[in-house]
Amino acid sequence: MSKSRFRNPGLAILGVLLLAPFSLYGAVAGSGLYVIAGLIMVIYTTLLFLNFEVGFMALLFIRTSLDYAKNFGDMNLAALASIAIIVLGVFYVLYRRANPLQLEDSKPFLLFIVLCGLSMFRSPNMVGSFSDWLRLLSVFAAYVLTRLLFTTEDKIKNAFTVILLSALLPILLAYYQLVTGHGTIHDAGQDRIVGTFLHPNAFGSYLLIILIFSVVQVLEGFPMGHKSFLGGFTFLAFVIFVFTLSRGAWIVFVLSMLLLGKLRYRKLLGLIPPLVLVAVLGVPAVRNRIMDLVEPNSQYAAGRSAWEWRLNTWEEIGPLVKEEPLIGHGLAMIETEFGILTHNDYLRLLAETGIIGCAGYLILAFSTLRRSWRDYKQSRTRLGLSLQLSTVAMISGFLVRQFADNSLRNTVVMIYFWVLIALARNMNILDQASSEDDNPPPPEEEPEPEIVPDPTGEAEPEPEPVLEGTL
């Protein structure tokens, strides 16, 4: 344990920042919940002093379950976790004296955050827009912390394992909901599984990320290890993924698998079509959900099909974009102020952050995809290749997913999305370093001595031969 951890003023201030509001309010108001929260913060701050890396992994482990227990008294635990990640990111950067701008993806990410921030000045509810802006900042902080903390192969494996383990509680609760029917959401005449999430679409997006990485691990021969665990985990996650009844996530999963088949695993090209056919014909809930796309449904679409309902909703966005084309109406305002669920991140960004915000996101998305493709082509190990290929499939899939979903507002989903990108980036650095070690550059040849002619024009005398055994 490094003594420098205890001499670091940043961590001391961090403890005060996290503990003081809860303890003071609990003492004044006599609220037991705030006293308990204060004690939890003391324990957590102690863990940060002892091992900052484990403290951050603990936050990653519990983040999937915080939306389910969103309100602890009158506290929003999910929001507190996002603020905690921002605080941890700021103080760890100061402690390490790191420059986040030197990390790949940081500049386009920060550009996107700044451009989105400009929309707050036109927002009818600046507090609401600022709260949504903090979502983006917490995701960026999670990316930076991951890049700075998990810099060895063992640490990358540990972080990936924690992410998988964080899915166990949501999946187990989802099976309880599937079997008992308790805790589901009734939508379009069907019960949909939510796990520990607030909406089945968010749960579907989260499982989509987990499944892409897990399937690649299985197909690649488990370079991450945990062979028996990963095989069973992937099967259990896939079953629950189907019963989220999230059509957009299903479509993206199929497209991602086909992309993986095209790039490396040819067997998927023959396996996916019959698997889809069996699911549609053999599972009534899946068949009904697919048919809702084209058949009118009076239970949630006012007699329209799901596709017609989305087209009508997207048409409502047009006039709002024209009102504030440059910087938009402010983050989160389309839903909270205008009551429109766009189900399209690109249109939502256009209406909320204007042309500049949407352009900033497109720059971020495609530059990240380009870097991931470069890293995939440079992969030198099976572990590195599995992470880079998973990242390419995940980013490509979400670029499609966002045409029919508001994934960017699902903070918990985006945190794991960007943490996995950060792990893949660090793995690429290790891959390249390993490649250089395995193939050292050839030694430089010493230059031939230059022959300088004698200025007198007389040739130097030949040296007399020396015989062996003579002095």
Short mmCIF file of N, CA and C in Angstrom, two decimals, residues 138-285:
data_model
loop_
_atom_site.label_atom_id
_atom_site.label_comp_id
_atom_site.label_asym_id
_atom_site.label_seq_id
_atom_site.Cartn_x
_atom_site.Cartn_y
_atom_site.Cartn_z
N SER A 138 -20.46 12.17 -16.50
CA SER A 138 -20.17 10.98 -15.70
C SER A 138 -19.69 9.83 -16.58
N VAL A 139 -20.27 9.71 -17.77
CA VAL A 139 -19.83 8.66 -18.69
C VAL A 139 -18.38 8.92 -19.12
N PHE A 140 -18.06 10.17 -19.42
CA PHE A 140 -16.69 10.51 -19.81
C PHE A 140 -15.73 10.24 -18.66
N ALA A 141 -16.14 10.57 -17.43
CA ALA A 141 -15.29 10.32 -16.26
C ALA A 141 -15.03 8.83 -16.09
N ALA A 142 -16.05 7.99 -16.34
CA ALA A 142 -15.86 6.54 -16.25
C ALA A 142 -14.85 6.06 -17.29
N TYR A 143 -14.92 6.62 -18.49
CA TYR A 143 -13.96 6.27 -19.54
C TYR A 143 -12.54 6.65 -19.12
N VAL A 144 -12.36 7.86 -18.60
CA VAL A 144 -11.02 8.32 -18.21
C VAL A 144 -10.46 7.48 -17.07
N LEU A 145 -11.28 7.20 -16.05
CA LEU A 145 -10.82 6.39 -14.93
C LEU A 145 -10.39 5.00 -15.40
N THR A 146 -11.16 4.41 -16.29
CA THR A 146 -10.82 3.08 -16.80
C THR A 146 -9.50 3.10 -17.55
N ARG A 147 -9.29 4.13 -18.36
CA ARG A 147 -8.03 4.23 -19.11
C ARG A 147 -6.83 4.38 -18.17
N LEU A 148 -7.01 5.12 -17.07
CA LEU A 148 -5.89 5.38 -16.17
C LEU A 148 -5.62 4.24 -15.20
N LEU A 149 -6.66 3.47 -14.86
CA LEU A 149 -6.52 2.46 -13.81
C LEU A 149 -6.14 1.08 -14.34
N PHE A 150 -6.77 0.63 -15.42
CA PHE A 150 -6.62 -0.76 -15.86
C PHE A 150 -5.64 -0.82 -17.03
N THR A 151 -4.37 -0.83 -16.68
CA THR A 151 -3.32 -0.66 -17.69
C THR A 151 -2.47 -1.91 -17.91
N THR A 152 -2.81 -3.01 -17.26
CA THR A 152 -2.11 -4.26 -17.49
C THR A 152 -3.13 -5.31 -17.92
N GLU A 153 -2.63 -6.42 -18.47
CA GLU A 153 -3.54 -7.47 -18.93
C GLU A 153 -4.36 -8.05 -17.79
N ASP A 154 -3.72 -8.27 -16.64
CA ASP A 154 -4.45 -8.81 -15.49
C ASP A 154 -5.53 -7.85 -15.01
N LYS A 155 -5.21 -6.57 -14.98
CA LYS A 155 -6.20 -5.58 -14.54
C LYS A 155 -7.36 -5.49 -15.53
N ILE A 156 -7.07 -5.59 -16.82
CA ILE A 156 -8.13 -5.57 -17.83
C ILE A 156 -9.04 -6.78 -17.65
N LYS A 157 -8.45 -7.93 -17.41
CA LYS A 157 -9.27 -9.13 -17.17
C LYS A 157 -10.12 -8.98 -15.92
N ASN A 158 -9.53 -8.40 -14.87
CA ASN A 158 -10.29 -8.20 -13.63
C ASN A 158 -11.48 -7.27 -13.85
N ALA A 159 -11.25 -6.19 -14.58
CA ALA A 159 -12.34 -5.24 -14.84
C ALA A 159 -13.43 -5.89 -15.67
N PHE A 160 -13.04 -6.66 -16.69
CA PHE A 160 -14.03 -7.35 -17.52
C PHE A 160 -14.84 -8.35 -16.69
N THR A 161 -14.16 -9.05 -15.77
CA THR A 161 -14.86 -9.99 -14.90
C THR A 161 -15.86 -9.28 -14.00
N VAL A 162 -15.48 -8.13 -13.48
CA VAL A 162 -16.40 -7.35 -12.63
C VAL A 162 -17.63 -6.93 -13.43
N ILE A 163 -17.44 -6.54 -14.67
CA ILE A 163 -18.57 -6.14 -15.51
C ILE A 163 -19.52 -7.32 -15.72
N LEU A 164 -18.97 -8.50 -15.97
CA LEU A 164 -19.82 -9.68 -16.12
C LEU A 164 -20.56 -9.99 -14.82
N LEU A 165 -19.85 -9.92 -13.70
CA LEU A 165 -20.47 -10.21 -12.41
C LEU A 165 -21.56 -9.19 -12.07
N SER A 166 -21.38 -7.96 -12.55
CA SER A 166 -22.40 -6.93 -12.28
C SER A 166 -23.72 -7.25 -12.96
N ALA A 167 -23.68 -8.14 -13.95
CA ALA A 167 -24.91 -8.51 -14.66
C ALA A 167 -25.68 -9.62 -13.97
N LEU A 168 -25.07 -10.27 -12.97
CA LEU A 168 -25.72 -11.43 -12.36
C LEU A 168 -27.01 -11.05 -11.64
N LEU A 169 -26.99 -10.00 -10.82
CA LEU A 169 -28.20 -9.61 -10.09
C LEU A 169 -29.31 -9.19 -11.05
N PRO A 170 -29.06 -8.34 -12.04
CA PRO A 170 -30.13 -8.02 -13.00
C PRO A 170 -30.69 -9.26 -13.70
N ILE A 171 -29.82 -10.20 -14.06
CA ILE A 171 -30.29 -11.40 -14.77
C ILE A 171 -31.09 -12.31 -13.84
N LEU A 172 -30.61 -12.50 -12.61
CA LEU A 172 -31.33 -13.33 -11.65
C LEU A 172 -32.70 -12.75 -11.33
N LEU A 173 -32.76 -11.43 -11.12
CA LEU A 173 -34.05 -10.79 -10.86
C LEU A 173 -34.96 -10.91 -12.09
N ALA A 174 -34.37 -10.84 -13.28
CA ALA A 174 -35.15 -10.98 -14.51
C ALA A 174 -35.77 -12.36 -14.61
N TYR A 175 -35.04 -13.40 -14.20
CA TYR A 175 -35.62 -14.74 -14.20
C TYR A 175 -36.77 -14.84 -13.19
N TYR A 176 -36.62 -14.18 -12.07
CA TYR A 176 -37.73 -14.15 -11.09
C TYR A 176 -38.95 -13.49 -11.71
N GLN A 177 -38.74 -12.38 -12.43
CA GLN A 177 -39.85 -11.70 -13.09
C GLN A 177 -40.47 -12.57 -14.17
N LEU A 178 -39.62 -13.30 -14.89
CA LEU A 178 -40.12 -14.16 -15.97
C LEU A 178 -40.99 -15.29 -15.42
N VAL A 179 -40.57 -15.88 -14.32
CA VAL A 179 -41.28 -17.03 -13.75
C VAL A 179 -42.55 -16.60 -13.02
N THR A 180 -42.47 -15.53 -12.23
CA THR A 180 -43.59 -15.13 -11.38
C THR A 180 -44.50 -14.09 -12.01
N GLY A 181 -43.97 -13.31 -12.96
CA GLY A 181 -44.75 -12.22 -13.54
C GLY A 181 -44.73 -10.96 -12.71
N HIS A 182 -44.07 -10.98 -11.55
CA HIS A 182 -43.99 -9.80 -10.69
C HIS A 182 -42.85 -8.89 -11.14
N GLY A 183 -43.10 -7.59 -11.15
CA GLY A 183 -42.06 -6.63 -11.48
C GLY A 183 -41.88 -6.36 -12.95
N THR A 184 -42.71 -6.97 -13.80
CA THR A 184 -42.62 -6.73 -15.24
C THR A 184 -43.37 -5.46 -15.61
N ILE A 185 -43.18 -5.01 -16.85
CA ILE A 185 -43.92 -3.87 -17.39
C ILE A 185 -44.87 -4.38 -18.46
N HIS A 186 -46.15 -4.04 -18.33
CA HIS A 186 -47.14 -4.47 -19.32
C HIS A 186 -47.15 -3.44 -20.45
N ASP A 187 -46.77 -3.90 -21.64
CA ASP A 187 -46.63 -3.00 -22.78
C ASP A 187 -47.18 -3.69 -24.02
N ALA A 188 -48.11 -3.04 -24.70
CA ALA A 188 -48.68 -3.56 -25.94
C ALA A 188 -49.26 -4.96 -25.75
N GLY A 189 -49.89 -5.18 -24.59
CA GLY A 189 -50.55 -6.45 -24.34
C GLY A 189 -49.63 -7.55 -23.89
N GLN A 190 -48.36 -7.27 -23.63
CA GLN A 190 -47.40 -8.29 -23.22
C GLN A 190 -46.61 -7.82 -22.00
N ASP A 191 -46.18 -8.78 -21.19
CA ASP A 191 -45.34 -8.49 -20.03
C ASP A 191 -43.88 -8.51 -20.46
N ARG A 192 -43.20 -7.42 -20.18
CA ARG A 192 -41.80 -7.30 -20.58
C ARG A 192 -40.89 -7.28 -19.37
N ILE A 193 -39.75 -7.96 -19.48
CA ILE A 193 -38.79 -8.10 -18.39
C ILE A 193 -37.94 -6.83 -18.31
N VAL A 194 -37.69 -6.35 -17.07
CA VAL A 194 -36.87 -5.15 -16.89
C VAL A 194 -35.63 -5.40 -16.04
N GLY A 195 -35.56 -6.55 -15.33
CA GLY A 195 -34.42 -6.78 -14.45
C GLY A 195 -34.35 -5.72 -13.38
N THR A 196 -33.17 -5.12 -13.21
CA THR A 196 -33.00 -4.02 -12.25
C THR A 196 -33.07 -2.66 -12.93
N PHE A 197 -33.51 -2.63 -14.18
CA PHE A 197 -33.55 -1.39 -14.94
C PHE A 197 -34.97 -0.80 -14.88
N LEU A 198 -35.09 0.44 -15.32
CA LEU A 198 -36.38 1.12 -15.27
C LEU A 198 -37.24 0.84 -16.49
N HIS A 199 -36.61 0.38 -17.58
CA HIS A 199 -37.37 0.14 -18.81
C HIS A 199 -36.75 -1.06 -19.54
N PRO A 200 -37.58 -1.89 -20.15
CA PRO A 200 -37.04 -3.07 -20.85
C PRO A 200 -36.11 -2.72 -22.00
N ASN A 201 -36.30 -1.58 -22.66
CA ASN A 201 -35.39 -1.21 -23.74
C ASN A 201 -33.99 -0.92 -23.23
N ALA A 202 -33.90 -0.28 -22.06
CA ALA A 202 -32.59 -0.03 -21.46
C ALA A 202 -31.94 -1.34 -21.05
N PHE A 203 -32.72 -2.24 -20.48
CA PHE A 203 -32.21 -3.56 -20.10
C PHE A 203 -31.75 -4.33 -21.34
N GLY A 204 -32.54 -4.23 -22.42
CA GLY A 204 -32.15 -4.88 -23.66
C GLY A 204 -30.85 -4.34 -24.22
N SER A 205 -30.65 -3.01 -24.15
CA SER A 205 -29.40 -2.41 -24.63
C SER A 205 -28.21 -2.88 -23.80
N TYR A 206 -28.40 -2.94 -22.49
CA TYR A 206 -27.33 -3.41 -21.61
C TYR A 206 -26.96 -4.86 -21.91
N LEU A 207 -27.97 -5.73 -22.03
CA LEU A 207 -27.70 -7.13 -22.34
C LEU A 207 -27.09 -7.29 -23.73
N LEU A 208 -27.46 -6.41 -24.64
CA LEU A 208 -26.87 -6.42 -25.97
C LEU A 208 -25.36 -6.24 -25.90
N ILE A 209 -24.90 -5.29 -25.10
CA ILE A 209 -23.46 -5.06 -24.92
C ILE A 209 -22.79 -6.29 -24.32
N ILE A 210 -23.38 -6.80 -23.24
CA ILE A 210 -22.81 -7.95 -22.55
C ILE A 210 -22.73 -9.16 -23.48
N LEU A 211 -23.78 -9.38 -24.26
CA LEU A 211 -23.83 -10.55 -25.13
C LEU A 211 -22.81 -10.47 -26.26
N ILE A 212 -22.63 -9.30 -26.84
CA ILE A 212 -21.65 -9.17 -27.92
C ILE A 212 -20.27 -9.58 -27.44
N PHE A 213 -19.86 -9.07 -26.28
CA PHE A 213 -18.54 -9.40 -25.75
C PHE A 213 -18.47 -10.86 -25.32
N SER A 214 -19.53 -11.39 -24.72
CA SER A 214 -19.52 -12.77 -24.25
C SER A 214 -19.49 -13.75 -25.42
N VAL A 215 -20.28 -13.49 -26.45
CA VAL A 215 -20.30 -14.39 -27.61
C VAL A 215 -18.93 -14.44 -28.28
N VAL A 216 -18.28 -13.30 -28.41
CA VAL A 216 -16.94 -13.29 -29.03
C VAL A 216 -15.96 -14.08 -28.17
N GLN A 217 -16.06 -13.97 -26.84
CA GLN A 217 -15.19 -14.74 -25.97
C GLN A 217 -15.39 -16.24 -26.20
N VAL A 218 -16.64 -16.66 -26.32
CA VAL A 218 -16.93 -18.08 -26.54
C VAL A 218 -16.37 -18.52 -27.89
N LEU A 219 -16.63 -17.74 -28.94
CA LEU A 219 -16.18 -18.12 -30.28
C LEU A 219 -14.67 -18.10 -30.42
N GLU A 220 -14.02 -17.23 -29.66
CA GLU A 220 -12.57 -17.09 -29.76
C GLU A 220 -11.84 -18.08 -28.86
N GLY A 221 -12.59 -18.90 -28.10
CA GLY A 221 -11.93 -19.90 -27.26
C GLY A 221 -11.59 -19.41 -25.88
N PHE A 222 -12.35 -18.44 -25.37
CA PHE A 222 -12.23 -17.95 -23.99
C PHE A 222 -10.85 -17.39 -23.66
N PRO A 223 -10.34 -16.45 -24.43
CA PRO A 223 -9.04 -15.85 -24.08
C PRO A 223 -9.08 -15.08 -22.77
N MET A 224 -10.28 -14.68 -22.33
CA MET A 224 -10.41 -13.98 -21.06
C MET A 224 -10.42 -14.96 -19.89
N GLY A 225 -10.50 -16.28 -20.18
CA GLY A 225 -10.59 -17.28 -19.13
C GLY A 225 -12.04 -17.54 -18.75
N HIS A 226 -12.26 -18.19 -17.59
CA HIS A 226 -13.61 -18.44 -17.05
C HIS A 226 -14.46 -19.23 -18.06
N LYS A 227 -13.92 -20.31 -18.60
CA LYS A 227 -14.60 -21.02 -19.68
C LYS A 227 -16.00 -21.50 -19.28
N SER A 228 -16.10 -22.25 -18.18
CA SER A 228 -17.40 -22.79 -17.78
C SER A 228 -18.36 -21.68 -17.39
N PHE A 229 -17.86 -20.66 -16.71
CA PHE A 229 -18.72 -19.56 -16.29
C PHE A 229 -19.26 -18.80 -17.49
N LEU A 230 -18.38 -18.47 -18.44
CA LEU A 230 -18.80 -17.67 -19.59
C LEU A 230 -19.80 -18.39 -20.47
N GLY A 231 -19.62 -19.70 -20.63
CA GLY A 231 -20.56 -20.45 -21.44
C GLY A 231 -21.96 -20.43 -20.86
N GLY A 232 -22.10 -20.75 -19.56
CA GLY A 232 -23.40 -20.73 -18.92
C GLY A 232 -23.98 -19.33 -18.82
N PHE A 233 -23.11 -18.37 -18.52
CA PHE A 233 -23.55 -16.98 -18.40
C PHE A 233 -24.14 -16.48 -19.72
N THR A 234 -23.48 -16.78 -20.82
CA THR A 234 -23.95 -16.31 -22.13
C THR A 234 -25.33 -16.88 -22.45
N PHE A 235 -25.54 -18.16 -22.14
CA PHE A 235 -26.84 -18.79 -22.40
C PHE A 235 -27.93 -18.13 -21.55
N LEU A 236 -27.68 -17.95 -20.25
CA LEU A 236 -28.68 -17.35 -19.35
C LEU A 236 -29.00 -15.91 -19.78
N ALA A 237 -27.97 -15.16 -20.16
CA ALA A 237 -28.19 -13.78 -20.58
C ALA A 237 -29.00 -13.73 -21.87
N PHE A 238 -28.74 -14.66 -22.79
CA PHE A 238 -29.44 -14.64 -24.07
C PHE A 238 -30.93 -14.92 -23.90
N VAL A 239 -31.29 -15.87 -23.03
CA VAL A 239 -32.71 -16.17 -22.80
C VAL A 239 -33.44 -14.94 -22.27
N ILE A 240 -32.85 -14.28 -21.30
CA ILE A 240 -33.49 -13.07 -20.75
C ILE A 240 -33.52 -11.96 -21.77
N PHE A 241 -32.47 -11.86 -22.58
CA PHE A 241 -32.44 -10.84 -23.64
C PHE A 241 -33.64 -10.99 -24.57
N VAL A 242 -34.00 -12.21 -24.90
CA VAL A 242 -35.17 -12.44 -25.76
C VAL A 242 -36.44 -11.91 -25.10
N PHE A 243 -36.58 -12.14 -23.79
CA PHE A 243 -37.82 -11.78 -23.11
C PHE A 243 -37.87 -10.33 -22.64
N THR A 244 -36.84 -9.53 -22.95
CA THR A 244 -37.02 -8.08 -22.80
C THR A 244 -37.99 -7.56 -23.85
N LEU A 245 -38.19 -8.35 -24.92
CA LEU A 245 -39.07 -7.98 -26.03
C LEU A 245 -38.69 -6.62 -26.61
N SER A 246 -37.38 -6.37 -26.63
CA SER A 246 -36.87 -5.12 -27.20
C SER A 246 -36.49 -5.37 -28.66
N ARG A 247 -37.39 -4.99 -29.57
CA ARG A 247 -37.19 -5.29 -30.99
C ARG A 247 -35.92 -4.67 -31.54
N GLY A 248 -35.68 -3.41 -31.16
CA GLY A 248 -34.48 -2.75 -31.67
C GLY A 248 -33.22 -3.46 -31.24
N ALA A 249 -33.17 -3.91 -29.97
CA ALA A 249 -32.00 -4.64 -29.48
C ALA A 249 -31.86 -5.98 -30.21
N TRP A 250 -32.98 -6.65 -30.49
CA TRP A 250 -32.91 -7.90 -31.25
C TRP A 250 -32.29 -7.67 -32.63
N ILE A 251 -32.80 -6.66 -33.32
CA ILE A 251 -32.31 -6.37 -34.68
C ILE A 251 -30.81 -6.08 -34.67
N VAL A 252 -30.39 -5.28 -33.69
CA VAL A 252 -28.97 -4.92 -33.62
C VAL A 252 -28.12 -6.14 -33.27
N PHE A 253 -28.63 -7.02 -32.41
CA PHE A 253 -27.89 -8.23 -32.08
C PHE A 253 -27.67 -9.08 -33.33
N VAL A 254 -28.73 -9.25 -34.13
CA VAL A 254 -28.61 -10.03 -35.36
C VAL A 254 -27.59 -9.39 -36.30
N LEU A 255 -27.69 -8.07 -36.47
CA LEU A 255 -26.75 -7.37 -37.35
C LEU A 255 -25.31 -7.48 -36.84
N SER A 256 -25.13 -7.39 -35.53
CA SER A 256 -23.79 -7.50 -34.95
C SER A 256 -23.22 -8.89 -35.16
N MET A 257 -24.07 -9.92 -35.00
CA MET A 257 -23.59 -11.29 -35.21
C MET A 257 -23.22 -11.51 -36.68
N LEU A 258 -24.02 -10.95 -37.59
CA LEU A 258 -23.70 -11.08 -39.01
C LEU A 258 -22.40 -10.36 -39.35
N LEU A 259 -22.16 -9.22 -38.72
CA LEU A 259 -20.91 -8.51 -38.92
C LEU A 259 -19.74 -9.33 -38.41
N LEU A 260 -19.90 -9.93 -37.22
CA LEU A 260 -18.85 -10.80 -36.69
C LEU A 260 -18.61 -11.99 -37.61
N GLY A 261 -19.70 -12.53 -38.19
CA GLY A 261 -19.55 -13.63 -39.14
C GLY A 261 -18.80 -13.21 -40.39
N LYS A 262 -19.08 -12.02 -40.87
CA LYS A 262 -18.41 -11.52 -42.06
C LYS A 262 -16.92 -11.29 -41.81
N LEU A 263 -16.59 -10.78 -40.62
CA LEU A 263 -15.21 -10.43 -40.32
C LEU A 263 -14.35 -11.62 -39.91
N ARG A 264 -14.97 -12.61 -39.18
CA ARG A 264 -14.10 -13.66 -38.63
C ARG A 264 -14.79 -15.01 -38.45
N TYR A 265 -16.01 -15.03 -37.91
CA TYR A 265 -16.62 -16.29 -37.50
C TYR A 265 -17.68 -16.70 -38.52
N ARG A 266 -17.27 -17.39 -39.58
CA ARG A 266 -18.16 -17.71 -40.69
C ARG A 266 -19.34 -18.56 -40.27
N LYS A 267 -19.17 -19.36 -39.22
CA LYS A 267 -20.26 -20.23 -38.79
C LYS A 267 -21.51 -19.43 -38.39
N LEU A 268 -21.31 -18.18 -37.95
CA LEU A 268 -22.46 -17.35 -37.56
C LEU A 268 -23.36 -17.04 -38.75
N LEU A 269 -22.77 -16.93 -39.94
CA LEU A 269 -23.57 -16.61 -41.13
C LEU A 269 -24.58 -17.70 -41.43
N GLY A 270 -24.24 -18.93 -41.08
CA GLY A 270 -25.19 -20.02 -41.28
C GLY A 270 -26.07 -20.28 -40.08
N LEU A 271 -25.63 -19.85 -38.90
CA LEU A 271 -26.37 -20.14 -37.67
C LEU A 271 -27.47 -19.12 -37.38
N ILE A 272 -27.20 -17.85 -37.65
CA ILE A 272 -28.13 -16.79 -37.24
C ILE A 272 -29.49 -16.87 -37.96
N PRO A 273 -29.55 -17.03 -39.29
CA PRO A 273 -30.87 -17.06 -39.94
C PRO A 273 -31.82 -18.13 -39.38
N PRO A 274 -31.38 -19.40 -39.22
CA PRO A 274 -32.31 -20.38 -38.64
C PRO A 274 -32.65 -20.09 -37.18
N LEU A 275 -31.71 -19.51 -36.44
CA LEU A 275 -31.99 -19.15 -35.05
C LEU A 275 -33.09 -18.09 -34.97
N VAL A 276 -33.02 -17.11 -35.86
CA VAL A 276 -34.06 -16.08 -35.91
C VAL A 276 -35.40 -16.70 -36.29
N LEU A 277 -35.39 -17.59 -37.25
CA LEU A 277 -36.63 -18.23 -37.70
C LEU A 277 -37.26 -19.04 -36.58
N VAL A 278 -36.46 -19.78 -35.83
CA VAL A 278 -36.98 -20.57 -34.71
C VAL A 278 -37.58 -19.66 -33.64
N ALA A 279 -36.92 -18.54 -33.35
CA ALA A 279 -37.42 -17.61 -32.33
C ALA A 279 -38.76 -17.01 -32.75
N VAL A 280 -38.86 -16.61 -34.03
CA VAL A 280 -40.10 -15.97 -34.50
C VAL A 280 -41.25 -16.97 -34.54
N LEU A 281 -40.98 -18.19 -35.02
CA LEU A 281 -42.05 -19.18 -35.17
C LEU A 281 -42.33 -19.92 -33.88
N GLY A 282 -41.31 -20.09 -33.03
CA GLY A 282 -41.48 -20.93 -31.85
C GLY A 282 -41.81 -20.20 -30.57
N VAL A 283 -41.60 -18.90 -30.51
CA VAL A 283 -41.86 -18.13 -29.28
C VAL A 283 -42.98 -17.14 -29.58
N PRO A 284 -44.20 -17.37 -29.07
CA PRO A 284 -45.33 -16.48 -29.39
C PRO A 284 -45.07 -15.02 -29.03
N ALA A 285 -44.39 -14.77 -27.89
CA ALA A 285 -44.14 -13.38 -27.48
C ALA A 285 -43.27 -12.67 -28.50
#
